[in-house]
Amino acid sequence: MSCPFVPSCSDDHQFSLQNLPYGIFSVGAGAPRVGIAVGDSILDLSSCASLLTSAVPGLQESDLSSPTLNAVMSHTSAVWKGLRKALSGLLSGSTPGLSAANFVEQSAATMHLPAQIGDYTDFYSSREHATNVGIMFRGVDNALQPNWLHLPVGYHGRASSVFLDGTDVVRPTAQLQKDKDDPKQGSTYGPCRLLDFELEMAFFVGGPENAPGTQISMEEAEDRIFGLVLLNDWSARDIQKWEYVPLGPFGAKNWASTISPWVVTLDALEPFRAPTSAGKQENPEPLPYLKDPNYGSYDIDLSVLIKGEDTEKAEVVSKSNFKNLYWNVKQQLVHHSVTGCNMRAGDLLGSGTISGADQTAFGSMLELCWKGTREVPLGESGAVRKFLKDGDYVEMRGDCKKEGFGRVGFGKVGGNVLPAGAKLVKGEGNGVWVKGE
Amino acid sequence: MSCPFVPSCSDDHQFSLQNLPYGIFSVGAGAPRVGIAVGDSILDLSSCASLLTSAVPGLQESDLSSPTLNAVMSHTSAVWKGLRKALSGLLSGSTPGLSAANFVEQSAATMHLPAQIGDYTDFYSSREHATNVGIMFRGVDNALQPNWLHLPVGYHGRASSVFLDGTDVVRPTAQLQKDKDDPKQGSTYGPCRLLDFELEMAFFVGGPENAPGTQISMEEAEDRIFGLVLLNDWSARDIQKWEYVPLGPFGAKNWASTISPWVVTLDALEPFRAPTSAGKQENPEPLPYLKDPNYGSYDIDLSVLIKGEDTEKAEVVSKSNFKNLYWNVKQQLVHHSVTGCNMRAGDLLGSGTISGADQTAFGSMLELCWKGTREVPLGESGAVRKFLKDGDYVEMRGDCKKEGFGRVGFGKVGGNVLPAGAKLVKGEGNGVWVKGE
């Protein structure tokens, strides 16, 4: 399907008419507002707000001129579906009302953090990742903790340090265990030596908040998931090793997590539903509240690239897929609310590192270099890595393709590693921080 | 010192002129706005905004009519100190400008959550509490983890479920370990059987945000701490036991934390500085970034009361003190930012359960009943408890008294335990949820 207003918007484009991802953009000194990526352009939803609100009961014009997507996200899924239908009609030209004046070029726009993130949670839902980490730290026989196959293990993260694509990160400095084998020797202070990325995706919660004490059921889960983005959950492995008992990761994880700017909805992903690589969940079968009658995930190709000071170009270091998750997004949300936790539109829930069974599909340097025991080649460049070096640029991409459907891409999330002590200043766009002069 | 406008405001009143705690209140259908507790009354800061802004450079009138304290909190500490000075002058009558019309009765007002909480973090900073829990779960020889004396252990919590005094809580239902001694037997689903409170205090971060990648130094710490409240960090011990390895507490902790409505500033607490019960920090000495040249805490008497369906009145079950913390609020904040975590005005940082050395000063039922091995008497009532029962009302109080200074009280934080499956509805005041009909 093509868009008469945007010639670049073919079915092969990552922002085809199947996609229609939401983002917050601005142009020049204009205010940040809601847009939809269409080919190389952006449809400015505030410029056609009355067309949309008249087609979608409940939607307010102010929702579309807001500097965050929280208002759009907080509507019911019926409103999201109505809006998608209205946009599809307008963009394909089957409904009149749009003109070239409603669009801006992506190259002329500044992107902003898509939502005010109330709470950020990170899960640990790839069985391969949890097993790899478990083998490295506890041995093959105790790789998975006893609870892992019974519930989606997760922890609360830090919302203030969720930044947008393009944000540079500073190598953190903190306490490190003095003797790597003997914690009783205490700690020293210094820069992280085992800096890592984590290849993740994350979803934004949507819909009306559940009252405290009320669980979200499996049947309700999809109505509370607005859409997905790419997530690089930057990690400091050596800081984590020392600090994390008994209450979990803290400073190792709270200094930067970066996301891609376009939020891809579940409706856009519908044609790409796929079985998870785990097959059925039978051994053990999940408790009834966690049993998903449509158990599965989405077939989203994921890749991680590194451009170092010692390479000419960005080189692929990992290729994974979202279907590698054992616990899916619905199970994550349902479990998050099982004790009655109130979930609000704009909350962000990360998948955990998405590793596949094959070594080329591992989603972190920790696994790719197997705790520093092997070198990871950066393509054919001759350069190698164990953990990340200062000056490395790390980029993640996500993409869905299927015969008969328009392509659904996630764009990218990328950022540079700056040396310890570097200073950041606000960049263009809310939620973007870059190297200071 | 007395207040000519508020006869109830004596030096013996918990809201004496030494205190001047900030809160958000409303009257009738009026909008929530900023107030200061003065005796049994509230000074409506929006009603005297021009008086205050003319005395305090940088302060805006809109800060005082805001429905949260975030704007006030985000000013520099120079503005907070200027505002305190201006308020002291006006309330004592030494500066003209106020009249009885600027006050409302607390009994006629509705209180609201004091801030939009960006992120909530919970520390684990009482040595006695960490030791008690460690002995119960790992034995006397391994009670404290090797990192505990080197850094303030903490974890990120859930901001959406921080509620206000008066909020009822629903006994959570979730996964529990099937066999208490053998996690390999898997889990069952049911209501929490080991429901608990945690006696804590928490501080609100203030001041301009530090850029990501930038640490807050010990010298800067007090300028980034706006003030303190009481915190009951409701906990589900059995849910936690099953879920918490390896990433820390999750569903056991994310369903309710409740705070008191009045935020007491560090300036109000200045006369109550006191050595911690830990004495000096010498063995081991903290790393330089964590060394506080004025190491100490505040002498704040704390108590926990329970009113059960089997008691006539609320009975004291614990008496502790804020000086029982080993890691103080400055050290908590400094360590939180050591990896470069950006801290924002309105972030809430909990102390962790505040237990003293004596059994009567333990800050949780887990410790008071020593993991269910002894019964805790509810005063002289004849009733006893191990963990919390449905129908229990739990209240925490905090109070500072010192010869020659006005009293500084924290009011209270209280709430009822409702049975599993009970429904909550919004109560009066933002952040208050109560039993539905």
PDB file of C-alpha atoms in Angstrom, chain B residues 122-366:
ATOM      1  CA  ASP B 122      14.483   2.217  49.201  1.00  0.00           C
ATOM      2  CA  PHE B 123      17.688   1.746  51.178  1.00  0.00           C
ATOM      3  CA  TYR B 124      18.559  -0.856  53.803  1.00  0.00           C
ATOM      4  CA  SER B 125      20.569   1.332  56.130  1.00  0.00           C
ATOM      5  CA  SER B 126      19.874   0.094  59.642  1.00  0.00           C
ATOM      6  CA  ARG B 127      22.654  -2.251  60.698  1.00  0.00           C
ATOM      7  CA  GLU B 128      20.424  -3.847  63.306  1.00  0.00           C
ATOM      8  CA  HIS B 129      17.674  -4.542  60.764  1.00  0.00           C
ATOM      9  CA  ALA B 130      20.079  -5.945  58.181  1.00  0.00           C
ATOM     10  CA  THR B 131      21.742  -8.062  60.854  1.00  0.00           C
ATOM     11  CA  ASN B 132      18.437  -9.374  62.200  1.00  0.00           C
ATOM     12  CA  VAL B 133      17.196 -10.328  58.748  1.00  0.00           C
ATOM     13  CA  GLY B 134      20.588 -11.811  57.924  1.00  0.00           C
ATOM     14  CA  ILE B 135      20.638 -13.978  61.046  1.00  0.00           C
ATOM     15  CA  MET B 136      17.148 -15.259  60.320  1.00  0.00           C
ATOM     16  CA  PHE B 137      17.899 -16.159  56.715  1.00  0.00           C
ATOM     17  CA  ARG B 138      21.640 -16.935  56.629  1.00  0.00           C
ATOM     18  CA  GLY B 139      22.698 -17.540  60.230  1.00  0.00           C
ATOM     19  CA  VAL B 140      24.787 -15.494  62.676  1.00  0.00           C
ATOM     20  CA  ASP B 141      28.092 -15.991  60.880  1.00  0.00           C
ATOM     21  CA  ASN B 142      26.894 -14.591  57.539  1.00  0.00           C
ATOM     22  CA  ALA B 143      24.344 -12.084  58.758  1.00  0.00           C
ATOM     23  CA  LEU B 144      25.721  -9.026  56.937  1.00  0.00           C
ATOM     24  CA  GLN B 145      26.685  -9.421  53.282  1.00  0.00           C
ATOM     25  CA  PRO B 146      30.317  -8.409  52.575  1.00  0.00           C
ATOM     26  CA  ASN B 147      29.278  -5.167  50.852  1.00  0.00           C
ATOM     27  CA  TRP B 148      26.963  -3.908  53.604  1.00  0.00           C
ATOM     28  CA  LEU B 149      29.507  -1.964  55.675  1.00  0.00           C
ATOM     29  CA  HIS B 150      31.077  -0.461  52.525  1.00  0.00           C
ATOM     30  CA  LEU B 151      28.061   1.107  50.844  1.00  0.00           C
ATOM     31  CA  PRO B 152      24.414   1.923  51.568  1.00  0.00           C
ATOM     32  CA  VAL B 153      22.684  -1.032  49.918  1.00  0.00           C
ATOM     33  CA  GLY B 154      19.473  -0.010  48.208  1.00  0.00           C
ATOM     34  CA  TYR B 155      17.104  -0.884  45.396  1.00  0.00           C
ATOM     35  CA  HIS B 156      14.777   0.950  43.094  1.00  0.00           C
ATOM     36  CA  GLY B 157      11.148   0.755  44.133  1.00  0.00           C
ATOM     37  CA  ARG B 158       7.835   1.650  42.567  1.00  0.00           C
ATOM     38  CA  ALA B 159       6.734   5.304  42.479  1.00  0.00           C
ATOM     39  CA  SER B 160       3.147   4.693  41.301  1.00  0.00           C
ATOM     40  CA  SER B 161       2.248   2.916  44.525  1.00  0.00           C
ATOM     41  CA  VAL B 162       3.505   5.526  46.979  1.00  0.00           C
ATOM     42  CA  PHE B 163       0.272   6.627  48.632  1.00  0.00           C
ATOM     43  CA  LEU B 164      -0.730   9.074  51.333  1.00  0.00           C
ATOM     44  CA  ASP B 165      -1.645   8.600  54.989  1.00  0.00           C
ATOM     45  CA  GLY B 166      -5.168   7.199  55.247  1.00  0.00           C
ATOM     46  CA  THR B 167      -4.777   4.809  52.348  1.00  0.00           C
ATOM     47  CA  ASP B 168      -6.090   1.315  53.016  1.00  0.00           C
ATOM     48  CA  VAL B 169      -4.081  -1.587  51.664  1.00  0.00           C
ATOM     49  CA  VAL B 170      -5.303  -4.880  50.241  1.00  0.00           C
ATOM     50  CA  ARG B 171      -3.568  -8.086  51.285  1.00  0.00           C
ATOM     51  CA  PRO B 172      -1.791  -9.106  48.064  1.00  0.00           C
ATOM     52  CA  THR B 173      -2.256 -12.428  46.306  1.00  0.00           C
ATOM     53  CA  ALA B 174       0.627 -13.890  44.328  1.00  0.00           C
ATOM     54  CA  GLN B 175       3.064 -16.749  43.933  1.00  0.00           C
ATOM     55  CA  LEU B 176       4.348 -18.359  47.106  1.00  0.00           C
ATOM     56  CA  GLN B 177       6.995 -21.020  47.461  1.00  0.00           C
ATOM     57  CA  LYS B 178       5.191 -24.364  47.800  1.00  0.00           C
ATOM     58  CA  ASP B 179       7.576 -25.949  50.313  1.00  0.00           C
ATOM     59  CA  LYS B 180       9.156 -23.422  52.632  1.00  0.00           C
ATOM     60  CA  ASP B 181      12.461 -25.261  52.785  1.00  0.00           C
ATOM     61  CA  ASP B 182      12.748 -26.476  49.199  1.00  0.00           C
ATOM     62  CA  PRO B 183      12.354 -23.940  46.386  1.00  0.00           C
ATOM     63  CA  LYS B 184      12.729 -26.713  43.824  1.00  0.00           C
ATOM     64  CA  GLN B 185       9.171 -27.814  44.642  1.00  0.00           C
ATOM     65  CA  GLY B 186       7.931 -24.735  42.808  1.00  0.00           C
ATOM     66  CA  SER B 187       5.096 -22.405  43.745  1.00  0.00           C
ATOM     67  CA  THR B 188       1.424 -22.050  44.519  1.00  0.00           C
ATOM     68  CA  TYR B 189      -0.914 -19.072  44.176  1.00  0.00           C
ATOM     69  CA  GLY B 190      -2.612 -17.508  47.152  1.00  0.00           C
ATOM     70  CA  PRO B 191      -2.918 -14.604  49.563  1.00  0.00           C
ATOM     71  CA  CYS B 192       0.148 -13.385  51.440  1.00  0.00           C
ATOM     72  CA  ARG B 193       0.397 -15.029  54.851  1.00  0.00           C
ATOM     73  CA  LEU B 194       3.321 -13.002  56.192  1.00  0.00           C
ATOM     74  CA  LEU B 195       2.080  -9.435  55.783  1.00  0.00           C
ATOM     75  CA  ASP B 196       4.257  -6.816  57.416  1.00  0.00           C
ATOM     76  CA  PHE B 197       4.936  -3.121  57.886  1.00  0.00           C
ATOM     77  CA  GLU B 198       8.364  -1.536  57.728  1.00  0.00           C
ATOM     78  CA  LEU B 199       9.023   1.466  59.954  1.00  0.00           C
ATOM     79  CA  GLU B 200      10.931   3.885  57.746  1.00  0.00           C
ATOM     80  CA  MET B 201      11.493   7.521  57.004  1.00  0.00           C
ATOM     81  CA  ALA B 202      12.102   8.933  53.553  1.00  0.00           C
ATOM     82  CA  PHE B 203      13.476  12.159  52.137  1.00  0.00           C
ATOM     83  CA  PHE B 204      12.448  14.157  49.112  1.00  0.00           C
ATOM     84  CA  VAL B 205      15.241  15.197  46.782  1.00  0.00           C
ATOM     85  CA  GLY B 206      15.324  18.908  45.966  1.00  0.00           C
ATOM     86  CA  GLY B 207      17.404  21.396  44.064  1.00  0.00           C
ATOM     87  CA  PRO B 208      18.358  21.575  40.386  1.00  0.00           C
ATOM     88  CA  GLU B 209      18.884  18.175  38.719  1.00  0.00           C
ATOM     89  CA  ASN B 210      22.479  16.998  38.361  1.00  0.00           C
ATOM     90  CA  ALA B 211      23.327  16.191  34.745  1.00  0.00           C
ATOM     91  CA  PRO B 212      23.557  12.464  33.951  1.00  0.00           C
ATOM     92  CA  GLY B 213      27.127  11.323  34.507  1.00  0.00           C
ATOM     93  CA  THR B 214      27.683  13.854  37.310  1.00  0.00           C
ATOM     94  CA  GLN B 215      28.044  12.770  40.920  1.00  0.00           C
ATOM     95  CA  ILE B 216      26.600  14.650  43.887  1.00  0.00           C
ATOM     96  CA  SER B 217      29.419  15.236  46.376  1.00  0.00           C
ATOM     97  CA  MET B 218      29.164  15.009  50.156  1.00  0.00           C
ATOM     98  CA  GLU B 219      29.548  18.820  50.285  1.00  0.00           C
ATOM     99  CA  GLU B 220      26.560  19.273  47.983  1.00  0.00           C
ATOM    100  CA  ALA B 221      24.332  16.649  49.569  1.00  0.00           C
ATOM    101  CA  GLU B 222      22.400  18.797  52.054  1.00  0.00           C
ATOM    102  CA  ASP B 223      21.544  21.248  49.289  1.00  0.00           C
ATOM    103  CA  ARG B 224      19.818  18.400  47.462  1.00  0.00           C
ATOM    104  CA  ILE B 225      17.727  17.139  50.406  1.00  0.00           C
ATOM    105  CA  PHE B 226      14.459  19.025  50.778  1.00  0.00           C
ATOM    106  CA  GLY B 227      12.905  17.289  53.750  1.00  0.00           C
ATOM    107  CA  LEU B 228      11.636  14.135  55.400  1.00  0.00           C
ATOM    108  CA  VAL B 229       8.394  12.232  55.894  1.00  0.00           C
ATOM    109  CA  LEU B 230       7.342   9.035  57.662  1.00  0.00           C
ATOM    110  CA  LEU B 231       7.150   5.943  55.454  1.00  0.00           C
ATOM    111  CA  ASN B 232       5.435   2.621  55.955  1.00  0.00           C
ATOM    112  CA  ASP B 233       6.894   0.314  53.338  1.00  0.00           C
ATOM    113  CA  TRP B 234       4.270  -2.454  53.434  1.00  0.00           C
ATOM    114  CA  SER B 235       5.855  -5.821  52.712  1.00  0.00           C
ATOM    115  CA  ALA B 236       4.814  -9.358  51.821  1.00  0.00           C
ATOM    116  CA  ARG B 237       7.553 -11.537  53.296  1.00  0.00           C
ATOM    117  CA  ASP B 238       6.489 -14.850  51.782  1.00  0.00           C
ATOM    118  CA  ILE B 239       6.049 -13.399  48.301  1.00  0.00           C
ATOM    119  CA  GLN B 240       9.506 -11.841  48.574  1.00  0.00           C
ATOM    120  CA  LYS B 241      11.164 -15.062  49.661  1.00  0.00           C
ATOM    121  CA  TRP B 242      10.189 -16.848  46.454  1.00  0.00           C
ATOM    122  CA  GLU B 243      10.657 -14.092  43.900  1.00  0.00           C
ATOM    123  CA  TYR B 244      13.691 -12.135  45.042  1.00  0.00           C
ATOM    124  CA  VAL B 245      16.653 -14.073  43.669  1.00  0.00           C
ATOM    125  CA  PRO B 246      18.662 -12.849  41.889  1.00  0.00           C
ATOM    126  CA  LEU B 247      17.324  -9.354  41.103  1.00  0.00           C
ATOM    127  CA  GLY B 248      15.818  -8.287  44.423  1.00  0.00           C
ATOM    128  CA  PRO B 249      12.324  -7.582  45.818  1.00  0.00           C
ATOM    129  CA  PHE B 250       9.631  -6.955  43.208  1.00  0.00           C
ATOM    130  CA  GLY B 251       5.944  -7.790  43.667  1.00  0.00           C
ATOM    131  CA  ALA B 252       6.457  -8.158  47.426  1.00  0.00           C
ATOM    132  CA  LYS B 253       7.131  -4.426  47.575  1.00  0.00           C
ATOM    133  CA  ASN B 254       5.374  -2.719  44.695  1.00  0.00           C
ATOM    134  CA  TRP B 255       1.766  -2.716  45.846  1.00  0.00           C
ATOM    135  CA  ALA B 256       1.830  -0.037  48.570  1.00  0.00           C
ATOM    136  CA  SER B 257       4.141   2.323  50.407  1.00  0.00           C
ATOM    137  CA  THR B 258       2.460   5.080  52.395  1.00  0.00           C
ATOM    138  CA  ILE B 259       3.864   8.396  53.585  1.00  0.00           C
ATOM    139  CA  SER B 260       2.845  11.168  55.954  1.00  0.00           C
ATOM    140  CA  PRO B 261       1.574  14.401  54.373  1.00  0.00           C
ATOM    141  CA  TRP B 262       3.848  17.030  55.991  1.00  0.00           C
ATOM    142  CA  VAL B 263       7.439  17.387  54.715  1.00  0.00           C
ATOM    143  CA  VAL B 264       9.796  18.460  57.502  1.00  0.00           C
ATOM    144  CA  THR B 265      12.872  20.307  56.204  1.00  0.00           C
ATOM    145  CA  LEU B 266      16.488  19.721  57.232  1.00  0.00           C
ATOM    146  CA  ASP B 267      16.538  23.289  58.560  1.00  0.00           C
ATOM    147  CA  ALA B 268      13.728  22.430  60.970  1.00  0.00           C
ATOM    148  CA  LEU B 269      15.684  19.372  62.085  1.00  0.00           C
ATOM    149  CA  GLU B 270      18.982  21.221  62.551  1.00  0.00           C
ATOM    150  CA  PRO B 271      18.726  21.428  66.393  1.00  0.00           C
ATOM    151  CA  PHE B 272      18.097  17.673  66.546  1.00  0.00           C
ATOM    152  CA  ARG B 273      21.312  16.529  64.912  1.00  0.00           C
ATOM    153  CA  ALA B 274      22.698  13.613  66.873  1.00  0.00           C
ATOM    154  CA  PRO B 275      25.390  10.972  66.600  1.00  0.00           C
ATOM    155  CA  THR B 276      24.150   7.760  65.070  1.00  0.00           C
ATOM    156  CA  SER B 277      23.913   4.736  67.328  1.00  0.00           C
ATOM    157  CA  ALA B 278      26.793   3.317  65.263  1.00  0.00           C
ATOM    158  CA  GLY B 279      29.304   5.783  66.727  1.00  0.00           C
ATOM    159  CA  LYS B 280      32.120   6.489  64.280  1.00  0.00           C
ATOM    160  CA  GLN B 281      32.482   4.690  60.946  1.00  0.00           C
ATOM    161  CA  GLU B 282      35.924   3.197  61.372  1.00  0.00           C
ATOM    162  CA  ASN B 283      35.751  -0.491  60.776  1.00  0.00           C
ATOM    163  CA  PRO B 284      35.775  -0.237  57.849  1.00  0.00           C
ATOM    164  CA  GLU B 285      36.202   3.460  57.147  1.00  0.00           C
ATOM    165  CA  PRO B 286      34.051   4.461  54.178  1.00  0.00           C
ATOM    166  CA  LEU B 287      35.708   5.269  50.843  1.00  0.00           C
ATOM    167  CA  PRO B 288      36.445   9.005  50.554  1.00  0.00           C
ATOM    168  CA  TYR B 289      33.359   9.820  48.455  1.00  0.00           C
ATOM    169  CA  LEU B 290      31.134   8.388  51.229  1.00  0.00           C
ATOM    170  CA  LYS B 291      32.976   9.869  54.195  1.00  0.00           C
ATOM    171  CA  ASP B 292      30.800  12.465  55.915  1.00  0.00           C
ATOM    172  CA  PRO B 293      32.930  14.886  57.983  1.00  0.00           C
ATOM    173  CA  ASN B 294      29.791  15.647  60.002  1.00  0.00           C
ATOM    174  CA  TYR B 295      28.741  12.013  60.226  1.00  0.00           C
ATOM    175  CA  GLY B 296      25.592  11.725  62.250  1.00  0.00           C
ATOM    176  CA  SER B 297      21.823  11.586  61.943  1.00  0.00           C
ATOM    177  CA  TYR B 298      18.830  13.205  63.627  1.00  0.00           C
ATOM    178  CA  ASP B 299      17.239  12.375  66.964  1.00  0.00           C
ATOM    179  CA  ILE B 300      13.698  11.551  65.854  1.00  0.00           C
ATOM    180  CA  ASP B 301      11.615   9.335  68.136  1.00  0.00           C
ATOM    181  CA  LEU B 302       9.612   6.864  66.092  1.00  0.00           C
ATOM    182  CA  SER B 303       6.799   4.552  67.095  1.00  0.00           C
ATOM    183  CA  VAL B 304       4.491   2.000  65.533  1.00  0.00           C
ATOM    184  CA  LEU B 305       0.990   1.290  66.828  1.00  0.00           C
ATOM    185  CA  ILE B 306      -1.528  -1.369  65.899  1.00  0.00           C
ATOM    186  CA  LYS B 307      -5.265  -1.191  66.511  1.00  0.00           C
ATOM    187  CA  GLY B 308      -6.777  -4.598  65.823  1.00  0.00           C
ATOM    188  CA  GLU B 309     -10.342  -5.840  65.766  1.00  0.00           C
ATOM    189  CA  ASP B 310      -9.331  -7.539  69.032  1.00  0.00           C
ATOM    190  CA  THR B 311      -8.089  -4.385  70.817  1.00  0.00           C
ATOM    191  CA  GLU B 312      -9.886  -1.396  72.271  1.00  0.00           C
ATOM    192  CA  LYS B 313      -7.291   1.114  71.144  1.00  0.00           C
ATOM    193  CA  ALA B 314      -4.072   1.443  69.186  1.00  0.00           C
ATOM    194  CA  GLU B 315      -1.212  -0.259  71.048  1.00  0.00           C
ATOM    195  CA  VAL B 316       2.487   0.508  70.659  1.00  0.00           C
ATOM    196  CA  VAL B 317       4.454  -2.416  69.210  1.00  0.00           C
ATOM    197  CA  SER B 318       7.761  -0.683  68.468  1.00  0.00           C
ATOM    198  CA  LYS B 319       9.722   2.374  69.586  1.00  0.00           C
ATOM    199  CA  SER B 320      12.747   3.249  67.501  1.00  0.00           C
ATOM    200  CA  ASN B 321      14.737   6.330  66.509  1.00  0.00           C
ATOM    201  CA  PHE B 322      16.067   7.772  63.254  1.00  0.00           C
ATOM    202  CA  LYS B 323      19.560   7.931  64.755  1.00  0.00           C
ATOM    203  CA  ASN B 324      19.619   4.125  64.586  1.00  0.00           C
ATOM    204  CA  LEU B 325      20.606   4.401  60.913  1.00  0.00           C
ATOM    205  CA  TYR B 326      24.183   3.429  60.098  1.00  0.00           C
ATOM    206  CA  TRP B 327      24.197   5.140  56.679  1.00  0.00           C
ATOM    207  CA  ASN B 328      22.739   8.634  56.864  1.00  0.00           C
ATOM    208  CA  VAL B 329      20.650  10.550  54.332  1.00  0.00           C
ATOM    209  CA  LYS B 330      23.666  12.360  52.863  1.00  0.00           C
ATOM    210  CA  GLN B 331      25.506   9.105  52.297  1.00  0.00           C
ATOM    211  CA  GLN B 332      22.412   7.572  50.727  1.00  0.00           C
ATOM    212  CA  LEU B 333      22.044  10.440  48.253  1.00  0.00           C
ATOM    213  CA  VAL B 334      25.754  10.597  47.414  1.00  0.00           C
ATOM    214  CA  HIS B 335      25.926   6.876  46.811  1.00  0.00           C
ATOM    215  CA  HIS B 336      22.758   6.951  44.723  1.00  0.00           C
ATOM    216  CA  SER B 337      24.449   9.339  42.308  1.00  0.00           C
ATOM    217  CA  VAL B 338      27.950   7.793  42.332  1.00  0.00           C
ATOM    218  CA  THR B 339      27.497   6.144  38.940  1.00  0.00           C
ATOM    219  CA  GLY B 340      26.125   9.422  37.577  1.00  0.00           C
ATOM    220  CA  CYS B 341      22.433   8.843  38.219  1.00  0.00           C
ATOM    221  CA  ASN B 342      20.483  12.067  37.719  1.00  0.00           C
ATOM    222  CA  MET B 343      18.445  12.925  40.812  1.00  0.00           C
ATOM    223  CA  ARG B 344      15.355  15.085  40.374  1.00  0.00           C
ATOM    224  CA  ALA B 345      13.315  17.223  42.730  1.00  0.00           C
ATOM    225  CA  GLY B 346      10.433  15.075  43.973  1.00  0.00           C
ATOM    226  CA  ASP B 347      12.362  11.797  43.996  1.00  0.00           C
ATOM    227  CA  LEU B 348      11.723   9.926  47.237  1.00  0.00           C
ATOM    228  CA  LEU B 349      14.465   7.943  49.004  1.00  0.00           C
ATOM    229  CA  GLY B 350      13.457   5.606  51.826  1.00  0.00           C
ATOM    230  CA  SER B 351      15.759   4.758  54.712  1.00  0.00           C
ATOM    231  CA  GLY B 352      14.986   1.077  54.987  1.00  0.00           C
ATOM    232  CA  THR B 353      13.496  -0.384  58.145  1.00  0.00           C
ATOM    233  CA  ILE B 354      14.796   1.473  61.191  1.00  0.00           C
ATOM    234  CA  SER B 355      15.522  -1.026  63.933  1.00  0.00           C
ATOM    235  CA  GLY B 356      17.386  -0.364  67.154  1.00  0.00           C
ATOM    236  CA  ALA B 357      19.514  -2.791  69.150  1.00  0.00           C
ATOM    237  CA  ASP B 358      16.784  -3.577  71.638  1.00  0.00           C
ATOM    238  CA  GLN B 359      13.988  -5.970  70.757  1.00  0.00           C
ATOM    239  CA  THR B 360      11.401  -3.290  71.549  1.00  0.00           C
ATOM    240  CA  ALA B 361      12.988  -1.112  68.859  1.00  0.00           C
ATOM    241  CA  PHE B 362      12.645  -3.543  65.974  1.00  0.00           C
ATOM    242  CA  GLY B 363      10.937  -1.898  63.010  1.00  0.00           C
ATOM    243  CA  SER B 364       9.015  -4.804  61.449  1.00  0.00           C
ATOM    244  CA  MET B 365       6.838  -7.702  62.565  1.00  0.00           C
ATOM    245  CA  LEU B 366       9.340 -10.066  60.919  1.00  0.00           C
TER     246      LEU B 366
END
